Amino acid sequence: NAGVTQTPKFRILKIGQSMTLQCTQDMNHNYMYWYRQDPGMGLKLIYYSVGAGITDKGEVPNGYNVSRSTTEDFPLRLELAAPSQTSVYFCASSYHPGLADYNEQFFGPGTRLTVL
Amino acid sequence: AQSVAQPEDQVNVAEGNPLTVKCTYSVSGNPYLFWYVQYPNRGLQFLLKYITGDNLVKGSYGFEAEFNKSQTSFHLKKPSALVSDSALYFCAVRESDSWGKFQFGAGTQVVVTP
């Protein structure tokens, strides 16, 4: 199993540009998440999905969009990039968090995004 | 609203000494608590969790954590630290009103010196 994969690893955007961060998991997890990590701030949840076709906002959703057309893929779309979106983005997946076992999240390696 | 706090930005310990990383939480209902570790330029890796049952939870790489309901704490411990334990550690709590929402602490950098 490859686990959770993310592309690209690095990206530099100009203000106002758009891009999609890709995330794929091969563990048949129904839950998937997008976080951003800023220094000293921990991880902030952007969006999450409980299954194909179902998404919900997290703590910091403004400026982002997501879709979940398949169990495996959960892309994150940045429209009109802003310097405040400079961050490291992590995708994660899990089985149902309510399970007593096997409910931990598996994280991808991250995408480092800089908006100039 | 749920919250989690890691009061120490950095913990320094000599190799072979006990390691403790502190975490306190605030949540309505029963908490689901997790510890993750992040090595440089890597994603987070799961260490251990408390869902229910014994207050002392054992996890990966010799780590354990003690759930203390009265003090709303979930401190991570290791009896004898290794240099390879140097990393960023995150405590996380699941929000009780949503299965998919987790709050992460700001992280604690652990530095283990030889």
PDB file of C-alpha atoms in Angstrom:
ATOM      1  CA  ASN A   1       0.000   0.000   0.000  1.00  0.00           C
ATOM      2  CA  ALA A   2       1.224   3.468  -0.865  1.00  0.00           C
ATOM      3  CA  GLY A   3      -0.896   4.975   1.911  1.00  0.00           C
ATOM      4  CA  VAL A   4      -1.721   8.652   1.406  1.00  0.00           C
ATOM      5  CA  THR A   5       0.019  10.366  -1.489  1.00  0.00           C
ATOM      6  CA  GLN A   6       0.060  14.079  -2.253  1.00  0.00           C
ATOM      7  CA  THR A   7       1.185  16.034  -5.290  1.00  0.00           C
ATOM      8  CA  PRO A   8       2.952  18.321  -5.817  1.00  0.00           C
ATOM      9  CA  LYS A   9       5.527  18.389  -3.025  1.00  0.00           C
ATOM     10  CA  PHE A  10       6.372  22.038  -3.586  1.00  0.00           C
ATOM     11  CA  ARG A  11       4.727  24.869  -5.462  1.00  0.00           C
ATOM     12  CA  ILE A  12       5.176  28.597  -5.810  1.00  0.00           C
ATOM     13  CA  LEU A  13       2.134  30.591  -6.918  1.00  0.00           C
ATOM     14  CA  LYS A  14       1.656  34.204  -7.790  1.00  0.00           C
ATOM     15  CA  ILE A  15      -1.124  36.174  -6.109  1.00  0.00           C
ATOM     16  CA  GLY A  16      -4.408  35.519  -7.878  1.00  0.00           C
ATOM     17  CA  GLN A  17      -3.381  32.230  -9.479  1.00  0.00           C
ATOM     18  CA  SER A  18      -5.300  29.017  -8.877  1.00  0.00           C
ATOM     19  CA  MET A  19      -4.172  25.461  -8.339  1.00  0.00           C
ATOM     20  CA  THR A  20      -5.332  22.054  -7.181  1.00  0.00           C
ATOM     21  CA  LEU A  21      -3.545  20.005  -4.568  1.00  0.00           C
ATOM     22  CA  GLN A  22      -4.019  16.325  -5.222  1.00  0.00           C
ATOM     23  CA  CYS A  23      -4.548  13.670  -2.541  1.00  0.00           C
ATOM     24  CA  THR A  24      -5.071   9.943  -3.035  1.00  0.00           C
ATOM     25  CA  GLN A  25      -5.353   7.075  -0.549  1.00  0.00           C
ATOM     26  CA  ASP A  26      -5.408   3.358  -1.234  1.00  0.00           C
ATOM     27  CA  MET A  27      -6.582   2.122   2.167  1.00  0.00           C
ATOM     28  CA  ASN A  28     -10.311   2.268   1.371  1.00  0.00           C
ATOM     29  CA  HIS A  29     -10.807   4.866   4.107  1.00  0.00           C
ATOM     30  CA  ASN A  30     -14.139   6.629   4.037  1.00  0.00           C
ATOM     31  CA  TYR A  31     -12.975   9.745   5.904  1.00  0.00           C
ATOM     32  CA  MET A  32     -10.509  12.174   4.347  1.00  0.00           C
ATOM     33  CA  TYR A  33      -9.197  15.499   5.618  1.00  0.00           C
ATOM     34  CA  TRP A  34      -7.247  18.555   4.542  1.00  0.00           C
ATOM     35  CA  TYR A  35      -5.162  20.473   7.070  1.00  0.00           C
ATOM     36  CA  ARG A  36      -2.815  23.398   6.874  1.00  0.00           C
ATOM     37  CA  GLN A  37       0.180  23.712   9.158  1.00  0.00           C
ATOM     38  CA  ASP A  38       1.621  27.077  10.035  1.00  0.00           C
ATOM     39  CA  PRO A  39       4.637  27.486  12.349  1.00  0.00           C
ATOM     40  CA  GLY A  40       3.653  27.420  16.016  1.00  0.00           C
ATOM     41  CA  MET A  41      -0.011  27.016  15.143  1.00  0.00           C
ATOM     42  CA  GLY A  42      -0.442  23.292  14.916  1.00  0.00           C
ATOM     43  CA  LEU A  43      -2.769  21.885  12.289  1.00  0.00           C
ATOM     44  CA  LYS A  44      -5.964  23.607  11.258  1.00  0.00           C
ATOM     45  CA  LEU A  45      -8.723  21.631   9.550  1.00  0.00           C
ATOM     46  CA  ILE A  46      -9.752  23.114   6.212  1.00  0.00           C
ATOM     47  CA  TYR A  47     -12.303  20.596   4.928  1.00  0.00           C
ATOM     48  CA  TYR A  48     -13.143  16.987   5.513  1.00  0.00           C
ATOM     49  CA  SER A  49     -15.205  14.320   3.780  1.00  0.00           C
ATOM     50  CA  VAL A  50     -17.112  11.373   5.216  1.00  0.00           C
ATOM     51  CA  GLY A  51     -17.413   9.604   1.892  1.00  0.00           C
ATOM     52  CA  ALA A  52     -17.767  10.084  -1.839  1.00  0.00           C
ATOM     53  CA  GLY A  53     -20.013  13.053  -2.569  1.00  0.00           C
ATOM     54  CA  ILE A  54     -20.074  14.345   1.023  1.00  0.00           C
ATOM     55  CA  THR A  55     -17.858  17.155   2.270  1.00  0.00           C
ATOM     56  CA  ASP A  56     -18.011  19.604   5.159  1.00  0.00           C
ATOM     57  CA  LYS A  57     -16.162  22.683   6.313  1.00  0.00           C
ATOM     58  CA  GLY A  58     -13.544  22.651   8.980  1.00  0.00           C
ATOM     59  CA  GLU A  59     -12.101  25.508  10.973  1.00  0.00           C
ATOM     60  CA  VAL A  60     -10.502  27.515   8.119  1.00  0.00           C
ATOM     61  CA  PRO A  61     -12.364  26.842   4.836  1.00  0.00           C
ATOM     62  CA  ASN A  62     -12.318  30.339   3.306  1.00  0.00           C
ATOM     63  CA  GLY A  63     -10.433  30.523   0.025  1.00  0.00           C
ATOM     64  CA  TYR A  64     -10.575  26.771  -0.570  1.00  0.00           C
ATOM     65  CA  ASN A  65     -12.869  24.285  -2.243  1.00  0.00           C
ATOM     66  CA  VAL A  66     -12.987  20.499  -2.248  1.00  0.00           C
ATOM     67  CA  SER A  67     -14.748  17.693  -4.019  1.00  0.00           C
ATOM     68  CA  ARG A  68     -14.935  13.951  -3.404  1.00  0.00           C
ATOM     69  CA  SER A  69     -16.057  12.043  -6.466  1.00  0.00           C
ATOM     70  CA  THR A  70     -14.370   8.766  -5.485  1.00  0.00           C
ATOM     71  CA  THR A  71     -13.366   7.048  -2.263  1.00  0.00           C
ATOM     72  CA  GLU A  72      -9.698   7.376  -3.165  1.00  0.00           C
ATOM     73  CA  ASP A  73      -9.345  11.024  -4.198  1.00  0.00           C
ATOM     74  CA  PHE A  74      -9.885  14.251  -2.298  1.00  0.00           C
ATOM     75  CA  PRO A  75      -8.451  17.256  -4.196  1.00  0.00           C
ATOM     76  CA  LEU A  76      -8.173  20.710  -2.621  1.00  0.00           C
ATOM     77  CA  ARG A  77      -8.694  23.705  -4.882  1.00  0.00           C
ATOM     78  CA  LEU A  78      -7.228  27.136  -4.199  1.00  0.00           C
ATOM     79  CA  GLU A  79      -8.940  29.913  -6.102  1.00  0.00           C
ATOM     80  CA  LEU A  80      -7.296  33.340  -6.294  1.00  0.00           C
ATOM     81  CA  ALA A  81      -4.258  32.487  -4.184  1.00  0.00           C
ATOM     82  CA  ALA A  82      -3.280  34.961  -1.462  1.00  0.00           C
ATOM     83  CA  PRO A  83      -0.077  35.295   0.607  1.00  0.00           C
ATOM     84  CA  SER A  84      -2.070  34.182   3.660  1.00  0.00           C
ATOM     85  CA  GLN A  85      -2.378  30.771   2.035  1.00  0.00           C
ATOM     86  CA  THR A  86       1.354  30.213   2.216  1.00  0.00           C
ATOM     87  CA  SER A  87       1.564  27.086   4.337  1.00  0.00           C
ATOM     88  CA  VAL A  88       2.233  23.375   4.393  1.00  0.00           C
ATOM     89  CA  TYR A  89      -0.838  21.378   3.452  1.00  0.00           C
ATOM     90  CA  PHE A  90      -1.464  17.863   4.694  1.00  0.00           C
ATOM     91  CA  CYS A  91      -4.033  15.398   3.505  1.00  0.00           C
ATOM     92  CA  ALA A  92      -5.098  12.588   5.826  1.00  0.00           C
ATOM     93  CA  SER A  93      -7.510   9.674   5.813  1.00  0.00           C
ATOM     94  CA  SER A  94      -9.079   7.321   8.312  1.00  0.00           C
ATOM     95  CA  TYR A  95     -11.815   4.828   8.895  1.00  0.00           C
ATOM     96  CA  HIS A  96     -14.832   6.139  10.773  1.00  0.00           C
ATOM     97  CA  PRO A  97     -13.475   8.138  13.755  1.00  0.00           C
ATOM     98  CA  GLY A  98     -16.141   6.614  15.966  1.00  0.00           C
ATOM     99  CA  LEU A  99     -14.625   3.170  15.773  1.00  0.00           C
ATOM    100  CA  ALA A 100     -12.902   1.977  18.916  1.00  0.00           C
ATOM    101  CA  ASP A 101     -10.050   0.598  16.822  1.00  0.00           C
ATOM    102  CA  TYR A 102      -8.498   1.643  13.537  1.00  0.00           C
ATOM    103  CA  ASN A 103      -9.718   5.212  13.847  1.00  0.00           C
ATOM    104  CA  GLU A 104      -6.380   6.995  13.719  1.00  0.00           C
ATOM    105  CA  GLN A 105      -5.557   9.281  10.819  1.00  0.00           C
ATOM    106  CA  PHE A 106      -2.898   8.494   8.237  1.00  0.00           C
ATOM    107  CA  PHE A 107      -1.133  11.539   6.833  1.00  0.00           C
ATOM    108  CA  GLY A 108       0.440  12.247   3.498  1.00  0.00           C
ATOM    109  CA  PRO A 109       3.920  13.803   3.191  1.00  0.00           C
ATOM    110  CA  GLY A 110       2.572  17.309   2.643  1.00  0.00           C
ATOM    111  CA  THR A 111       2.656  20.031   0.001  1.00  0.00           C
ATOM    112  CA  ARG A 112       4.688  23.150   0.729  1.00  0.00           C
ATOM    113  CA  LEU A 113       2.959  26.099  -0.943  1.00  0.00           C
ATOM    114  CA  THR A 114       4.327  29.622  -1.230  1.00  0.00           C
ATOM    115  CA  VAL A 115       2.215  32.479  -2.591  1.00  0.00           C
ATOM    116  CA  LEU A 116       4.176  35.536  -3.700  1.00  0.00           C
TER     117      LEU A 116
ATOM    118  CA  ALA B   1     -16.148  24.338  21.748  1.00  0.00           C
ATOM    119  CA  GLN B   2     -13.380  21.818  22.013  1.00  0.00           C
ATOM    120  CA  SER B   3      -9.797  22.831  22.549  1.00  0.00           C
ATOM    121  CA  VAL B   4      -6.438  21.320  23.288  1.00  0.00           C
ATOM    122  CA  ALA B   5      -3.384  22.982  24.778  1.00  0.00           C
ATOM    123  CA  GLN B   6       0.256  22.035  24.790  1.00  0.00           C
ATOM    124  CA  PRO B   7       1.801  24.452  27.264  1.00  0.00           C
ATOM    125  CA  GLU B   8       5.437  23.879  26.289  1.00  0.00           C
ATOM    126  CA  ASP B   9       6.844  24.958  22.939  1.00  0.00           C
ATOM    127  CA  GLN B  10       9.961  22.879  23.522  1.00  0.00           C
ATOM    128  CA  VAL B  11      11.105  20.169  25.887  1.00  0.00           C
ATOM    129  CA  ASN B  12      14.780  19.426  26.319  1.00  0.00           C
ATOM    130  CA  VAL B  13      15.921  16.133  27.833  1.00  0.00           C
ATOM    131  CA  ALA B  14      19.118  14.169  28.002  1.00  0.00           C
ATOM    132  CA  GLU B  15      19.233  10.749  26.408  1.00  0.00           C
ATOM    133  CA  GLY B  16      18.254   8.070  28.895  1.00  0.00           C
ATOM    134  CA  ASN B  17      16.177  10.426  31.035  1.00  0.00           C
ATOM    135  CA  PRO B  18      12.393  10.311  31.283  1.00  0.00           C
ATOM    136  CA  LEU B  19      10.458  12.354  28.743  1.00  0.00           C
ATOM    137  CA  THR B  20       7.101  14.018  29.377  1.00  0.00           C
ATOM    138  CA  VAL B  21       5.118  16.102  26.905  1.00  0.00           C
ATOM    139  CA  LYS B  22       2.078  17.815  28.379  1.00  0.00           C
ATOM    140  CA  CYS B  23      -1.402  18.103  26.924  1.00  0.00           C
ATOM    141  CA  THR B  24      -4.629  19.414  28.416  1.00  0.00           C
ATOM    142  CA  TYR B  25      -7.998  19.448  26.736  1.00  0.00           C
ATOM    143  CA  SER B  26     -11.469  20.853  26.969  1.00  0.00           C
ATOM    144  CA  VAL B  27     -14.332  18.913  25.436  1.00  0.00           C
ATOM    145  CA  SER B  28     -17.966  18.272  26.139  1.00  0.00           C
ATOM    146  CA  GLY B  29     -18.794  14.627  26.513  1.00  0.00           C
ATOM    147  CA  ASN B  30     -16.297  11.799  26.376  1.00  0.00           C
ATOM    148  CA  PRO B  31     -13.004  12.747  24.744  1.00  0.00           C
ATOM    149  CA  TYR B  32     -11.230  10.892  21.980  1.00  0.00           C
ATOM    150  CA  LEU B  33      -7.552  11.814  22.477  1.00  0.00           C
ATOM    151  CA  PHE B  34      -4.584  11.172  20.229  1.00  0.00           C
ATOM    152  CA  TRP B  35      -0.847  11.744  20.074  1.00  0.00           C
ATOM    153  CA  TYR B  36       0.999  12.128  16.779  1.00  0.00           C
ATOM    154  CA  VAL B  37       4.678  12.673  16.008  1.00  0.00           C
ATOM    155  CA  GLN B  38       6.165  14.597  13.093  1.00  0.00           C
ATOM    156  CA  TYR B  39       9.733  14.195  11.915  1.00  0.00           C
ATOM    157  CA  PRO B  40      11.301  16.945   9.756  1.00  0.00           C
ATOM    158  CA  ASN B  41       9.718  17.318   6.328  1.00  0.00           C
ATOM    159  CA  ARG B  42       7.342  14.429   6.960  1.00  0.00           C
ATOM    160  CA  GLY B  43       3.652  13.968   7.618  1.00  0.00           C
ATOM    161  CA  LEU B  44       2.318  13.158  11.059  1.00  0.00           C
ATOM    162  CA  GLN B  45       2.490   9.602  12.368  1.00  0.00           C
ATOM    163  CA  PHE B  46       0.092   8.107  14.898  1.00  0.00           C
ATOM    164  CA  LEU B  47       1.577   7.205  18.297  1.00  0.00           C
ATOM    165  CA  LEU B  48      -1.323   6.284  20.560  1.00  0.00           C
ATOM    166  CA  LYS B  49      -4.883   7.107  21.525  1.00  0.00           C
ATOM    167  CA  TYR B  50      -7.367   7.041  24.358  1.00  0.00           C
ATOM    168  CA  ILE B  51     -10.960   6.210  23.550  1.00  0.00           C
ATOM    169  CA  THR B  52     -12.177   4.366  26.616  1.00  0.00           C
ATOM    170  CA  GLY B  53     -10.945   1.845  29.169  1.00  0.00           C
ATOM    171  CA  ASP B  54      -7.630   1.892  31.013  1.00  0.00           C
ATOM    172  CA  ASN B  55      -6.303   5.334  31.774  1.00  0.00           C
ATOM    173  CA  LEU B  56      -2.749   4.289  30.891  1.00  0.00           C
ATOM    174  CA  VAL B  57      -2.386   3.796  27.168  1.00  0.00           C
ATOM    175  CA  LYS B  58       0.656   2.236  25.544  1.00  0.00           C
ATOM    176  CA  GLY B  59       1.668   3.071  22.008  1.00  0.00           C
ATOM    177  CA  SER B  60       4.422   2.902  19.449  1.00  0.00           C
ATOM    178  CA  TYR B  61       8.182   3.264  20.081  1.00  0.00           C
ATOM    179  CA  GLY B  62       7.862   2.793  23.859  1.00  0.00           C
ATOM    180  CA  PHE B  63       5.591   5.789  24.401  1.00  0.00           C
ATOM    181  CA  GLU B  64       2.657   5.807  26.777  1.00  0.00           C
ATOM    182  CA  ALA B  65       0.126   8.362  27.909  1.00  0.00           C
ATOM    183  CA  GLU B  66      -2.044   8.740  30.955  1.00  0.00           C
ATOM    184  CA  PHE B  67      -5.602   9.963  30.709  1.00  0.00           C
ATOM    185  CA  ASN B  68      -6.599  11.991  33.749  1.00  0.00           C
ATOM    186  CA  LYS B  69     -10.238  12.988  33.630  1.00  0.00           C
ATOM    187  CA  SER B  70     -10.202  15.172  36.744  1.00  0.00           C
ATOM    188  CA  GLN B  71      -7.256  17.205  35.472  1.00  0.00           C
ATOM    189  CA  THR B  72      -8.402  16.999  31.823  1.00  0.00           C
ATOM    190  CA  SER B  73      -4.909  15.973  30.822  1.00  0.00           C
ATOM    191  CA  PHE B  74      -3.366  13.421  28.492  1.00  0.00           C
ATOM    192  CA  HIS B  75       0.392  13.684  28.986  1.00  0.00           C
ATOM    193  CA  LEU B  76       2.744  11.695  26.779  1.00  0.00           C
ATOM    194  CA  LYS B  77       5.587   9.877  28.483  1.00  0.00           C
ATOM    195  CA  LYS B  78       8.588   7.751  27.734  1.00  0.00           C
ATOM    196  CA  PRO B  79      10.693   6.239  30.527  1.00  0.00           C
ATOM    197  CA  SER B  80      14.028   6.571  28.723  1.00  0.00           C
ATOM    198  CA  ALA B  81      14.382   9.036  25.842  1.00  0.00           C
ATOM    199  CA  LEU B  82      16.456   8.377  22.732  1.00  0.00           C
ATOM    200  CA  VAL B  83      18.120  10.919  20.453  1.00  0.00           C
ATOM    201  CA  SER B  84      15.891   9.550  17.694  1.00  0.00           C
ATOM    202  CA  ASP B  85      12.830  10.721  19.679  1.00  0.00           C
ATOM    203  CA  SER B  86      13.715  14.305  18.760  1.00  0.00           C
ATOM    204  CA  ALA B  87      10.687  15.481  16.783  1.00  0.00           C
ATOM    205  CA  LEU B  88       7.536  17.598  16.927  1.00  0.00           C
ATOM    206  CA  TYR B  89       4.710  16.076  18.967  1.00  0.00           C
ATOM    207  CA  PHE B  90       1.039  16.919  18.598  1.00  0.00           C
ATOM    208  CA  CYS B  91      -1.873  16.195  20.881  1.00  0.00           C
ATOM    209  CA  ALA B  92      -5.313  16.045  19.250  1.00  0.00           C
ATOM    210  CA  VAL B  93      -8.899  15.746  20.419  1.00  0.00           C
ATOM    211  CA  ARG B  94     -11.954  14.811  18.426  1.00  0.00           C
ATOM    212  CA  GLU B  95     -14.797  17.265  18.633  1.00  0.00           C
ATOM    213  CA  SER B  96     -17.725  15.549  20.269  1.00  0.00           C
ATOM    214  CA  ASP B  97     -20.345  17.066  17.940  1.00  0.00           C
ATOM    215  CA  SER B  98     -18.725  15.962  14.719  1.00  0.00           C
ATOM    216  CA  TRP B  99     -16.998  12.721  13.870  1.00  0.00           C
ATOM    217  CA  GLY B 100     -14.742  14.384  11.325  1.00  0.00           C
ATOM    218  CA  LYS B 101     -13.498  17.419  13.239  1.00  0.00           C
ATOM    219  CA  PHE B 102     -10.306  17.236  15.224  1.00  0.00           C
ATOM    220  CA  GLN B 103      -8.506  19.942  17.174  1.00  0.00           C
ATOM    221  CA  PHE B 104      -4.742  19.748  17.219  1.00  0.00           C
ATOM    222  CA  GLY B 105      -2.478  21.400  19.749  1.00  0.00           C
ATOM    223  CA  ALA B 106       0.229  23.797  18.604  1.00  0.00           C
ATOM    224  CA  GLY B 107       2.863  21.113  18.990  1.00  0.00           C
ATOM    225  CA  THR B 108       5.818  20.571  21.296  1.00  0.00           C
ATOM    226  CA  GLN B 109       9.326  20.274  19.932  1.00  0.00           C
ATOM    227  CA  VAL B 110      11.272  17.586  21.766  1.00  0.00           C
ATOM    228  CA  VAL B 111      15.049  17.811  21.714  1.00  0.00           C
ATOM    229  CA  VAL B 112      16.963  14.857  23.117  1.00  0.00           C
ATOM    230  CA  THR B 113      20.675  15.464  23.578  1.00  0.00           C
ATOM    231  CA  PRO B 114      23.291  12.700  23.710  1.00  0.00           C
TER     232      PRO B 114
END
